[in-house]
Amino acid sequence: MEEELRMQIYEEIVRHIFMRSDVFLVCRWCENANKDNMTEEYRKEAYHNFYKKVKAGKIANRQTIQKWFGIGGRALPRRSQLIDMAFVLGMGAEELNEYLHYGISEHGLQINDYEECIIWYCLEHKIKREHCDEMILFFEKHCDFQIYPRQTSRTEELLEQYKKVKKEDEEQFLQWMYQNRELFKGYSLQVYRCYQNIVSETLKYFRHDVQKLLKRNLVEIGYNGENDLAASDEVQQIRQYLKNLLRRKNCDISKERIDEIRYLTNIVYAKKDKIHDYLNEVYLFDSSTKRKKKNALKKEIEDELKLADAKYVSELLNVAEQKQRMMNLKMKLSAKRETGKKITVAEEKQYKVENQRFRLIKRADILIPLQYVAGKRYQNEYPVEEIPYNREKAKSMFVDMADNILALCDMRGLDEKYALDFVLLECYGEEEIYFMSEVLEENE
């Protein structure tokens, strides 16, 4: 991406007031405020209105809550803090979901997470947080702690059942949960599969592009391989050809270029996909330096932008196994507490470590690679050498794909009022498609 275009996007971002968590909260808690007239006075009024209502609930310290409203800095409320807020304010599940969707750009309450299912029931029945925690503990104590959640997507079925059982009393509700305990995986399989498919499709397009580049390079250095060779034989033949080139006394091909062709060969003929390739293609992540520097544009969207690294992506792709370990360990500890046995420091530490490794897939985790996939899909279906680039058609393909997948994942659809969405849509330039990796590229 040309620096001029990146600066245009940056200037547009600076010119706009985008919907962020602090703007959302100020608009909710100050009657006269909207995102276009965000004054310090309105921020303070909204904060005082909110703090008066939640002070007794101790959902966070005063300074943190001030930062939620953009006073003295900025801080994003955690999911757990918004859930605590909902109990303190007597919200229903629907209102809490608005804060989750539009305030912090996360998915709504998950019916297939046993804790959030109980929270959902308690909010609708105006049950206090303390008693809600007792219900969660009761379920854990009486549930087989070595359960193996069924790895099938049953969200719609659970929701339909919940609509009927939510009218029942607490005992019957918990009995229903116990009878269906194998369906409470603790995460959305739908979201997980969407993310997994996007990562796979990203790597498919990446390998295809690298394969074309390798083929072009091999032709240029005079390599003519045999047809219909098995992949293992083909890669061996390429490597041998490159080795022979280096042995020549008067080789006019530099060692640097041969090393580059070897690198491309390793990518194309790798036995399995590598997370590093995914990161480098989508986020321009440099694993050798693990650079933390942000360009100016990156700073403007950092609230919504999650810059992934190999550890982060690996944890997302292993969410099922990780959540199962967490659930089984937590239920084991609950069973020990029930019988009066002491929880050891090592057991507490183990649970803390397992909990830190568990990551819910965020909206940005889906949207950023999806913009890459949509762009590549458009380029494949409408090759520029055959059909002139059509900005609106390309953008529309991304918007349709994004809104469908976000709806499946119970996340808000694309909305240019949010900075990340705005930047992703601005990547569809007048003459070509740009990718977020180009937007995120560091200035030299």
Tab-separated table of N, CA, C and O in Angstrom, residues 149 261 274 319:
chain	number	residue	atom	x	y	z
A	149	PRO	N	-17.395	-32.981	26.738
A	149	PRO	CA	-18.477	-32.326	25.974
A	149	PRO	C	-18.555	-32.819	24.542
A	149	PRO	O	-17.544	-33.033	23.893
A	261	ILE	N	14.414	-19.146	-3.538
A	261	ILE	CA	13.658	-20.213	-4.217
A	261	ILE	C	13.529	-21.431	-3.304
A	261	ILE	O	12.481	-22.087	-3.262
A	274	LYS	N	1.593	-23.881	8.294
A	274	LYS	CA	2.321	-23.286	9.414
A	274	LYS	C	1.637	-21.995	9.850
A	274	LYS	O	1.275	-21.160	9.021
A	319	VAL	N	-8.975	-24.348	21.212
A	319	VAL	CA	-9.913	-23.910	22.228
A	319	VAL	C	-10.723	-25.073	22.814
A	319	VAL	O	-11.014	-25.097	24.009
